[in-house]
PDB file of C-alpha atoms in Angstrom:
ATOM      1  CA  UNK A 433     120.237 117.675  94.067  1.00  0.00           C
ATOM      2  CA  UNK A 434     121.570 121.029  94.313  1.00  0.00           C
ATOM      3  CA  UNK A 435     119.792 124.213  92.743  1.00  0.00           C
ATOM      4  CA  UNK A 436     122.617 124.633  90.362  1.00  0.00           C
ATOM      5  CA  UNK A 437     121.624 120.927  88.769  1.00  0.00           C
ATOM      6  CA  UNK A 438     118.591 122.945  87.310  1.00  0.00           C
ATOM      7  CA  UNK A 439     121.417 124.250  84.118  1.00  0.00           C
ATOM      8  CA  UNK A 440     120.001 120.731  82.959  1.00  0.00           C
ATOM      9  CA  UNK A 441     116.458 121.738  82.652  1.00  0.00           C
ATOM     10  CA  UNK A 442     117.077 125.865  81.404  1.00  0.00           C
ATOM     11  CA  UNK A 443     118.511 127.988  79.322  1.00  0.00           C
ATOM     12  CA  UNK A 444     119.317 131.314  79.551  1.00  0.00           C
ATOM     13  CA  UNK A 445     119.275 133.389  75.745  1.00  0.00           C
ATOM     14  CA  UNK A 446     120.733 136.758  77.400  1.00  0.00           C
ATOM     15  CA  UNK A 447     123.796 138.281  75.860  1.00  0.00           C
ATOM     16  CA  UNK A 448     127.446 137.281  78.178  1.00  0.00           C
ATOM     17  CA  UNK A 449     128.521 140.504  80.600  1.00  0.00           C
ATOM     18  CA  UNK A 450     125.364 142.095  81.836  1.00  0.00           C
ATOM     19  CA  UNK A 451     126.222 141.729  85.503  1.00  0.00           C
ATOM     20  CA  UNK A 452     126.786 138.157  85.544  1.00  0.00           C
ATOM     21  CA  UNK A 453     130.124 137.373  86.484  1.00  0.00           C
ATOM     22  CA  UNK A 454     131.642 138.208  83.624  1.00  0.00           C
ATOM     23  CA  UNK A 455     133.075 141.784  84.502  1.00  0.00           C
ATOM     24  CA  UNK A 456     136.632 142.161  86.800  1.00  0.00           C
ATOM     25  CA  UNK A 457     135.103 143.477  89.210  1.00  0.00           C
ATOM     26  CA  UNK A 458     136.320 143.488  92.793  1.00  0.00           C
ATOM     27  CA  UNK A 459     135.386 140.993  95.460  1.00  0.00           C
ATOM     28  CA  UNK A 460     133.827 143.354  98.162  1.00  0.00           C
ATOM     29  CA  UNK A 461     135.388 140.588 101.265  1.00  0.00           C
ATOM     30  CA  UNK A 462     138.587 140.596  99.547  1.00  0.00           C
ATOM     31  CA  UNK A 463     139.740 142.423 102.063  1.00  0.00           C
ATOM     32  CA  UNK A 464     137.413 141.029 104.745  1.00  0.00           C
ATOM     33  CA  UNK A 465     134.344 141.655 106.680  1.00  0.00           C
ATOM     34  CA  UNK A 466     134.641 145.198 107.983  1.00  0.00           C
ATOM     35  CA  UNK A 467     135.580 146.254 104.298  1.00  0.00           C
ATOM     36  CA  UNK A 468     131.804 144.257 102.881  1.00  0.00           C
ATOM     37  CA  UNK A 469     130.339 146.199 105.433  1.00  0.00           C
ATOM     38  CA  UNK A 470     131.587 149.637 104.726  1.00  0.00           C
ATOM     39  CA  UNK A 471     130.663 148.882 100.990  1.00  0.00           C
ATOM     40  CA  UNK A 472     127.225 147.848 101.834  1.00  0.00           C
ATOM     41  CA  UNK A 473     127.843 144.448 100.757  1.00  0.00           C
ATOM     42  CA  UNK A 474     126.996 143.091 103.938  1.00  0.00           C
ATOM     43  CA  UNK A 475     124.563 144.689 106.441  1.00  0.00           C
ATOM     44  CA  UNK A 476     126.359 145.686 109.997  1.00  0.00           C
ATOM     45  CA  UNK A 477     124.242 143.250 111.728  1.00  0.00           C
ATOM     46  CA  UNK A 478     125.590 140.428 110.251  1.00  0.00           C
ATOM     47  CA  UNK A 479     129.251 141.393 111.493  1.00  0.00           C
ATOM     48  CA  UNK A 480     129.191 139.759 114.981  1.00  0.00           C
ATOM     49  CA  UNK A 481     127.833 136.214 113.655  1.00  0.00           C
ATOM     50  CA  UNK A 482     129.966 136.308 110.359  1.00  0.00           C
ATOM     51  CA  UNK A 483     133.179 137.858 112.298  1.00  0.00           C
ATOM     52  CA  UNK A 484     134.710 134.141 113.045  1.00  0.00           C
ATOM     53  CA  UNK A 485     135.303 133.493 109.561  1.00  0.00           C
ATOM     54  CA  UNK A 486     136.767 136.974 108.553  1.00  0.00           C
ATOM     55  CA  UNK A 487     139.674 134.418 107.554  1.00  0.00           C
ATOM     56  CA  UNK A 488     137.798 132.328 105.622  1.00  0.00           C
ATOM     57  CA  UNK A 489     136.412 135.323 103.436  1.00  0.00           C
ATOM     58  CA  UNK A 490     139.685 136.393 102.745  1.00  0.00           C
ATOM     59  CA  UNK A 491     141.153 133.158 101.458  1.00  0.00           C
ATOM     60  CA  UNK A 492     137.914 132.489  99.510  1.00  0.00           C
ATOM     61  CA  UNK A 493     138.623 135.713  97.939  1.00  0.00           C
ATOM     62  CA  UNK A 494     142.021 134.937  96.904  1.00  0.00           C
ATOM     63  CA  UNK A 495     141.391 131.594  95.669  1.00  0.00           C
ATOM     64  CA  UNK A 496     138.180 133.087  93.309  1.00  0.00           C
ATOM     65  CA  UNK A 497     141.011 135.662  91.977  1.00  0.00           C
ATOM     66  CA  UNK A 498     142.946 132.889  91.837  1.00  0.00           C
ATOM     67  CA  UNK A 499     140.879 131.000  89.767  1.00  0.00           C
ATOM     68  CA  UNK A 500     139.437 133.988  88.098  1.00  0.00           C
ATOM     69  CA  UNK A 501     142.972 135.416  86.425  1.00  0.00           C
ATOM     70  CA  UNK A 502     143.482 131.724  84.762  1.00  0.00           C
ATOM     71  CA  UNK A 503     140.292 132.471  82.930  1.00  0.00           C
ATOM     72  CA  UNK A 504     137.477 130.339  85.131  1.00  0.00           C
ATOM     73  CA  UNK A 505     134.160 132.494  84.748  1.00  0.00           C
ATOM     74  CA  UNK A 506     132.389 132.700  88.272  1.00  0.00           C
ATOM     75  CA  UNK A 507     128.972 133.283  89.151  1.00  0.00           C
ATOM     76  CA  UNK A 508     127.225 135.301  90.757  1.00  0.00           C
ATOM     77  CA  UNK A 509     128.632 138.920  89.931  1.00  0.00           C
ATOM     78  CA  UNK A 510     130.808 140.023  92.418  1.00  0.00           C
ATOM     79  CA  UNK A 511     128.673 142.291  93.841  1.00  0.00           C
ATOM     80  CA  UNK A 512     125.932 139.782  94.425  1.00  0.00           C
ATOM     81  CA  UNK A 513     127.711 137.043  96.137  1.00  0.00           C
ATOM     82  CA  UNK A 514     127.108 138.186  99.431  1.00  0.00           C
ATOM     83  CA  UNK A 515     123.855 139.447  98.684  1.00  0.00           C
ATOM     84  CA  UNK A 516     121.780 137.127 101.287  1.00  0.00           C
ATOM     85  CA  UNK A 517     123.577 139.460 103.938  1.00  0.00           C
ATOM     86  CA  UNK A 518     122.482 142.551 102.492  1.00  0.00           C
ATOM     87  CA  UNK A 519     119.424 142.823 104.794  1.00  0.00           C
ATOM     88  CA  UNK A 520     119.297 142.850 108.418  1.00  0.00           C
ATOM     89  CA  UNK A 521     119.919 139.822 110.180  1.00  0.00           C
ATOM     90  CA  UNK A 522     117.201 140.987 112.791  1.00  0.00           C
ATOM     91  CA  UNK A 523     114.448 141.365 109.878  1.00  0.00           C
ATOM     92  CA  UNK A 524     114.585 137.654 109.350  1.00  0.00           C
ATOM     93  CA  UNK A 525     111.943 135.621 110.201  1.00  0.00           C
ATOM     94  CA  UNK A 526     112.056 132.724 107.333  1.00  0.00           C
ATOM     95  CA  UNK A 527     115.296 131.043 106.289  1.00  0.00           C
ATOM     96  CA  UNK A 528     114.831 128.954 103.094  1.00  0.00           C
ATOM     97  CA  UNK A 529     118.360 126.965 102.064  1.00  0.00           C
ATOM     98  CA  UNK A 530     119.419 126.057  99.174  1.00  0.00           C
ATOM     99  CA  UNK A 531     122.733 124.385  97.671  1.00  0.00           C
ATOM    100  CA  UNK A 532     125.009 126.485  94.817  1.00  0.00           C
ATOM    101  CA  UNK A 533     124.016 128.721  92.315  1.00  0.00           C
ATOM    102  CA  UNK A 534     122.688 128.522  89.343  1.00  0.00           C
ATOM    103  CA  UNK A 535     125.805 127.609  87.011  1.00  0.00           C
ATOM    104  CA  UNK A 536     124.445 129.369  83.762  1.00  0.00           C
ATOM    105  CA  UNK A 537     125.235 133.050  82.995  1.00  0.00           C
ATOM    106  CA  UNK A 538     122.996 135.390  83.857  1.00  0.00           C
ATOM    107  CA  UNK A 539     120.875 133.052  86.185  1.00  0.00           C
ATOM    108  CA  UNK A 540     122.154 133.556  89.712  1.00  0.00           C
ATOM    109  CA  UNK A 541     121.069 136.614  91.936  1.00  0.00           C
ATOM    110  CA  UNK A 542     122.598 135.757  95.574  1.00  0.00           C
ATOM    111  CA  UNK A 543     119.683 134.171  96.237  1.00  0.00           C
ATOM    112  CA  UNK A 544     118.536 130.705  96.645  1.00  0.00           C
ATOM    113  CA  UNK A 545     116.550 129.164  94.054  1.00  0.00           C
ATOM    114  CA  UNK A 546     116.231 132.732  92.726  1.00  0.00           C
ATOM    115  CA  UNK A 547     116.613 133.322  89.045  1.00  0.00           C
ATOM    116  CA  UNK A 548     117.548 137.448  87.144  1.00  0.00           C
ATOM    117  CA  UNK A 549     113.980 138.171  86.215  1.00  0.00           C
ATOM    118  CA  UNK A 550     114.563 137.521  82.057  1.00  0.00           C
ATOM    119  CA  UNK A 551     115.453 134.302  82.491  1.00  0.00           C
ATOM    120  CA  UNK A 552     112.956 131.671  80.490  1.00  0.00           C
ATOM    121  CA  UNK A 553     111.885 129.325  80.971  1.00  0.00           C
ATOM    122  CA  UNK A 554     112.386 128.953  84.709  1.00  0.00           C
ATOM    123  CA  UNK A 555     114.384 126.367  86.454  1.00  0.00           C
ATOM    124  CA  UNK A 556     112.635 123.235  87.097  1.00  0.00           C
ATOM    125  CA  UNK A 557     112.991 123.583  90.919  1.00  0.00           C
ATOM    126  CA  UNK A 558     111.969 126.998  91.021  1.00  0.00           C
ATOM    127  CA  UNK A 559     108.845 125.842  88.701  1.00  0.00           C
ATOM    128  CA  UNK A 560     108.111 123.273  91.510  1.00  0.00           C
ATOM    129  CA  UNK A 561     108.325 125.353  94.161  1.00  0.00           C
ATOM    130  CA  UNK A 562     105.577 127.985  92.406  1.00  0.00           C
ATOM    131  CA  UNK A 563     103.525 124.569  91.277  1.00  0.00           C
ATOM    132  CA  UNK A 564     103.408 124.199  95.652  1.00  0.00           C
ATOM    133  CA  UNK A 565     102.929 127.442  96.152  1.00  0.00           C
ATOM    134  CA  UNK A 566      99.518 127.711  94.248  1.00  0.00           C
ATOM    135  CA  UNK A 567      98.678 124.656  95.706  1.00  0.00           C
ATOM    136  CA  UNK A 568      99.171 125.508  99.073  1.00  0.00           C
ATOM    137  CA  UNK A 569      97.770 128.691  99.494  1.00  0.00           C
ATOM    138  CA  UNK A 570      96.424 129.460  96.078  1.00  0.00           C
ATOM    139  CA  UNK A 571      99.269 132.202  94.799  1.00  0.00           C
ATOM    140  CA  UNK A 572      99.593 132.971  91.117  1.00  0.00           C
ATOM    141  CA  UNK A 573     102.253 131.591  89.897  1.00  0.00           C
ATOM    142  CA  UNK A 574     104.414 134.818  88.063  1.00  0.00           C
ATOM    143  CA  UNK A 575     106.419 134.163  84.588  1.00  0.00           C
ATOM    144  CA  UNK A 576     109.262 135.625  86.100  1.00  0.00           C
ATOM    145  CA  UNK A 577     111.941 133.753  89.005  1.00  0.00           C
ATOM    146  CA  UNK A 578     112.816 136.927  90.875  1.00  0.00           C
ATOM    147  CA  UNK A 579     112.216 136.232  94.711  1.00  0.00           C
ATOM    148  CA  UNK A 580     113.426 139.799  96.051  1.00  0.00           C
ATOM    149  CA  UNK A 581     109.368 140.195  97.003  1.00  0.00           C
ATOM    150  CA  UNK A 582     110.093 137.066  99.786  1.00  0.00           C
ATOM    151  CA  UNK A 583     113.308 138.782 100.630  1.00  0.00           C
ATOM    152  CA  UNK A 584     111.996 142.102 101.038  1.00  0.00           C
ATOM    153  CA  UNK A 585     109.889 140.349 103.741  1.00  0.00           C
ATOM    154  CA  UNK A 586     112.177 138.792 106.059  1.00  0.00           C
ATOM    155  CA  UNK A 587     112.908 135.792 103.919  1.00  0.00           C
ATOM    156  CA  UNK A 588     116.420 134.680 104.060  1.00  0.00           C
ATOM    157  CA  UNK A 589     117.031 133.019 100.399  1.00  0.00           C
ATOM    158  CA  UNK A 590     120.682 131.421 101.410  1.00  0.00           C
ATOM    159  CA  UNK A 591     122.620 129.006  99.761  1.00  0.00           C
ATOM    160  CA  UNK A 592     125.076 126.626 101.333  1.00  0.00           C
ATOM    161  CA  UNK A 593     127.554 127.846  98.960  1.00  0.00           C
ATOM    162  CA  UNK A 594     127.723 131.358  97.510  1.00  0.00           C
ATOM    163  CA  UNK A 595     129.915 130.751  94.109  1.00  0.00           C
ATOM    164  CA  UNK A 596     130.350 128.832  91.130  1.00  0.00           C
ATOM    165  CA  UNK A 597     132.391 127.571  87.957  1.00  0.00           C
ATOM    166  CA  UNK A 598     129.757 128.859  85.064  1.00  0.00           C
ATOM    167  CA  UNK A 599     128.977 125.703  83.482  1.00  0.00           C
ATOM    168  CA  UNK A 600     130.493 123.820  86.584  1.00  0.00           C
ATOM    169  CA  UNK A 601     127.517 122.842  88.898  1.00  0.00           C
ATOM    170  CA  UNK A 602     128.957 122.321  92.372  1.00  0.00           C
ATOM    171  CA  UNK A 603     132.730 122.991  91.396  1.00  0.00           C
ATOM    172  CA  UNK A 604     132.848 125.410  94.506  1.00  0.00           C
ATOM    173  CA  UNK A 605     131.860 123.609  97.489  1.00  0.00           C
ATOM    174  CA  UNK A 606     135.636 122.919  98.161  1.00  0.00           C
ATOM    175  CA  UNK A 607     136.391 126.949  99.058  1.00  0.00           C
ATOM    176  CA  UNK A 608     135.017 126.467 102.638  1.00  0.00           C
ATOM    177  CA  UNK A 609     131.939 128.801 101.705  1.00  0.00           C
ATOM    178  CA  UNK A 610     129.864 126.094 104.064  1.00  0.00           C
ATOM    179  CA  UNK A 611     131.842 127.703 107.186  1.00  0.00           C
ATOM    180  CA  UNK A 612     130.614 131.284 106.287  1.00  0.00           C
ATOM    181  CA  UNK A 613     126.400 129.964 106.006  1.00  0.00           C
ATOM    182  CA  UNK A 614     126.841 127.645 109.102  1.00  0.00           C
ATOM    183  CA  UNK A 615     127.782 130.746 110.843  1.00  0.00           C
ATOM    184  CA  UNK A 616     125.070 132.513 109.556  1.00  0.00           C
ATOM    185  CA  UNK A 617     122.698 129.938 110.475  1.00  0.00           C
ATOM    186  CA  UNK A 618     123.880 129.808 113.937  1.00  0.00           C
ATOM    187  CA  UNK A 619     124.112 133.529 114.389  1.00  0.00           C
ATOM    188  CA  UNK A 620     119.810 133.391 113.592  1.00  0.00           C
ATOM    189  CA  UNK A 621     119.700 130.570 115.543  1.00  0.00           C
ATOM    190  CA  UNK A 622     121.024 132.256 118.661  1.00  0.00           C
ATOM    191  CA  UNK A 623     119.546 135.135 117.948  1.00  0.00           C
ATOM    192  CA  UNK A 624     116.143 133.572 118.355  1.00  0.00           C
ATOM    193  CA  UNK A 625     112.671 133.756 117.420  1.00  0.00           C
ATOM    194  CA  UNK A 626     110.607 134.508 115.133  1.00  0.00           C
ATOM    195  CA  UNK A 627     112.300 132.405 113.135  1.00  0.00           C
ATOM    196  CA  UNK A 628     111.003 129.891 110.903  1.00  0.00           C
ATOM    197  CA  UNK A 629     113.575 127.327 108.313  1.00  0.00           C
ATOM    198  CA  UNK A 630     112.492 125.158 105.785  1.00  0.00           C
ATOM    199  CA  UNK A 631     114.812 122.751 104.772  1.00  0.00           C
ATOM    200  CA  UNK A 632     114.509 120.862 101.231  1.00  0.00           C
ATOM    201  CA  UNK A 633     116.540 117.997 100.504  1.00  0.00           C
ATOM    202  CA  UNK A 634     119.663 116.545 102.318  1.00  0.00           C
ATOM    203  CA  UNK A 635     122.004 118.959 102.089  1.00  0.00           C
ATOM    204  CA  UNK A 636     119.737 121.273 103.621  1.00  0.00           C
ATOM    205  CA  UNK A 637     118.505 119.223 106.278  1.00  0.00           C
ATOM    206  CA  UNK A 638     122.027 118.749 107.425  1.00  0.00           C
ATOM    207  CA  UNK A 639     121.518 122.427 109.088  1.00  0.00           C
ATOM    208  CA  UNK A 640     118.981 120.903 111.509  1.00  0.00           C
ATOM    209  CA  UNK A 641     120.959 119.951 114.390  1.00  0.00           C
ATOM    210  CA  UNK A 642     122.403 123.532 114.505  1.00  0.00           C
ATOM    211  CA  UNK A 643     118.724 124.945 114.413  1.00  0.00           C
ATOM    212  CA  UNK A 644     117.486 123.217 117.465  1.00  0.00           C
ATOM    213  CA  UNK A 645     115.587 125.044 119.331  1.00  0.00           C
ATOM    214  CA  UNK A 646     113.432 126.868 116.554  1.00  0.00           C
ATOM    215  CA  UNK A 647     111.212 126.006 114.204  1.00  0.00           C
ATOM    216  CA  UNK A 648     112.030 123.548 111.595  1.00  0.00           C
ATOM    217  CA  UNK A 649     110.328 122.143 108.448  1.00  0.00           C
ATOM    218  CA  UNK A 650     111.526 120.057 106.212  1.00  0.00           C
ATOM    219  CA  UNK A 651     110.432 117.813 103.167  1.00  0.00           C
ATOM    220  CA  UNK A 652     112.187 116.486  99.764  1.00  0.00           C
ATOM    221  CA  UNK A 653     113.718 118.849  97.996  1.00  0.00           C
ATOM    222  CA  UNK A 654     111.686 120.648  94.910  1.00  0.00           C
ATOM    223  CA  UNK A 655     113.956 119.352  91.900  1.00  0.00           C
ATOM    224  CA  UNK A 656     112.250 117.262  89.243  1.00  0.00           C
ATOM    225  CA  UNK A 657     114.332 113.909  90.288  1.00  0.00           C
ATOM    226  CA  UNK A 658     112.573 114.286  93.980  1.00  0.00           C
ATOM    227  CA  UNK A 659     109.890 116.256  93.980  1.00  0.00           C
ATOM    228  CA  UNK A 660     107.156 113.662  93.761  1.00  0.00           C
ATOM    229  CA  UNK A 661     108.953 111.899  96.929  1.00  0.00           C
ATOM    230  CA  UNK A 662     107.469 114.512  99.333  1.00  0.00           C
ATOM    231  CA  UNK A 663     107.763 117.905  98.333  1.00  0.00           C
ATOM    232  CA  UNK A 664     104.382 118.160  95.890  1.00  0.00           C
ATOM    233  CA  UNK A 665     102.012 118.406  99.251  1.00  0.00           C
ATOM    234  CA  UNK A 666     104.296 119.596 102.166  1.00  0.00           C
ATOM    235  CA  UNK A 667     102.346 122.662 102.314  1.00  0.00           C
ATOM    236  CA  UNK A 668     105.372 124.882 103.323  1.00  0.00           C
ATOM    237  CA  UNK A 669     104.268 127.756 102.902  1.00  0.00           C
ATOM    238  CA  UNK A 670     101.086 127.695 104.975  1.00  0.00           C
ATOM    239  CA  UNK A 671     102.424 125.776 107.651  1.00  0.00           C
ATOM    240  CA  UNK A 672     105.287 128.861 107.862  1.00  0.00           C
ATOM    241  CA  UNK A 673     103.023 131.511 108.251  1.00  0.00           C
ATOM    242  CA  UNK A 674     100.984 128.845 110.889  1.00  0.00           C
ATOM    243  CA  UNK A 675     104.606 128.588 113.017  1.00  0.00           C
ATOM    244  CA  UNK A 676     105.159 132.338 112.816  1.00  0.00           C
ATOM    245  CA  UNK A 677     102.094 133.038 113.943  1.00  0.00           C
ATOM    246  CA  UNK A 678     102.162 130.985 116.863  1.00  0.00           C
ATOM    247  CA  UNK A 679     105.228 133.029 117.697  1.00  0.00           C
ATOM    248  CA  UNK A 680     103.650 136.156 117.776  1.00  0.00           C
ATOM    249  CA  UNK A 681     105.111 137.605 113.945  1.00  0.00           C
ATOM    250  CA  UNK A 682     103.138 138.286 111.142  1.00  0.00           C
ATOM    251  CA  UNK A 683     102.889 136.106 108.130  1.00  0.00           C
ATOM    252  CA  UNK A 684     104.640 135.558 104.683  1.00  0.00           C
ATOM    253  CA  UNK A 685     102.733 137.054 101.577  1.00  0.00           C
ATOM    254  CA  UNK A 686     103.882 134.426 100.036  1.00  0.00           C
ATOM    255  CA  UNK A 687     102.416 136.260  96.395  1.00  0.00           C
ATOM    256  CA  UNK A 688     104.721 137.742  94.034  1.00  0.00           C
ATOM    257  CA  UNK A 689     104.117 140.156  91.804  1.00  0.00           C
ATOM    258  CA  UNK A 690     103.260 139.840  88.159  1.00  0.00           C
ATOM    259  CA  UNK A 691     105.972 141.952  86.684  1.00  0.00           C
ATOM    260  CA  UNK A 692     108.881 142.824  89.115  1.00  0.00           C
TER     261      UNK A 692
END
């Protein structure tokens, strides 16, 4: 089940146009990689590993204009599609995957399993994933779904697929957006430790073979259809900071604030 499954389970009251997907705004890879770089959309380090599928940027860009002028509403906002690749590729030390965005307006943030810090009540998945969390290693669970605390961190929040249809949960994964993350994953991958990547679900765990090498946990995947077979008491987040620490790296404060 992908993230973007969780519009069954949520609903989001905030006014259409706030930054959600809604506005004409440019695609910052329209014109590919070197131009998301120079507008900060993608952080320099990222260049090297994502420069094989400068091609593929560009003709996803075209076909979300495409699709875009004939009235489809797409999510994320432009500006936060390629947000995962904001940060420095050598600052990350957890990858945590996820599938598509959230499909409802004003949910999705570029982030996996990350929700715009309004939105109530949370997304089942993401409600799982705090219900481990306190579990685990005894972390308040905050009201809010906003994640940037992980990704401040090192935490690599990345979906599999960086776009959606609003309304249209997995209407994307056609656009070849799978050739941009698998060339993400294996630019961290060669790159090395201290890396850590926890894989929920299938989809995820598909990433495996091209993570060899590094360390690797996996479980179900946190949505209410499968979290009871697995994910309640994988202990991810301890066992994380366990692997990173036997590679020399400090851990995950895996708390979030009360309030971003």
């Amino acid at each position: 089940m992908s993230d973007a499954q969780d519009a069954l389970f949520s609903f989001d009251g905030r006014p259409d146009g706030l930054g959600d997907g809604s506005d004409p705004a440019p695609w910052p890879f329209a014109a590919g990689l070197e131009a998301a770089v120079q507008t900060g959309a993608v952080h320099p380090s990222w260049a090297p590993g994502l420069a094989p599928v400068d091609g593929r940027l560009r003709s996803i860009a075209a076909e979300l204009e495409a699709r875009r002028a004939a009235g489809e509403r797409i999510l994320p906002a432009p500006e936060r599609v390629l947000r995962a690749f904001s940060a420095p590729l050598d600052r990350v030390k957890v990858l945590i995957v996820g599938q598509d965005p959230y499909p409802t307006p004003g949910h999705p943030v570029g982030l996996s399993f990350a929700v715009d810090a309004h939105v109530r009540p949370l997304p089942r998945s993401l409600a799982n994933i705090y219900r481990e969390l306190a579990d685990d290693v005894g972390a308040e669970p905050p009201a809010h779904g906003d994640l940037s605390a992980w990704a401040d961190q090192g935490v690599l929040l990345l979906n599999r697929v960086l776009t959606v249809g609003a309304g249209e949960s997995g209407s994307h994964r056609g656009l070849g957006w799978q050739k941009v993350t698998d060339a993400a994953v294996a630019a961290l991958a060669a790159r090395g430790g201290p890396l850590v990547s926890i894989l929920w679900g299938r989809d995820a765990q598909a990433l495996a073979p091209a993570l060899e090498g590094t360390a690797v946990i996996t479980s179900a995947h946190p949505s209410p259809l499968s979290a009871s077979r697995g994910f309640f008491g994988s202990r991810p987040f301890s066992r994380t900071n366990d692997l990173l620490a036997g590679q020399g790296a400090a851990p995950v404060d895996w708390r979030l604030p009360a309030a971003p």
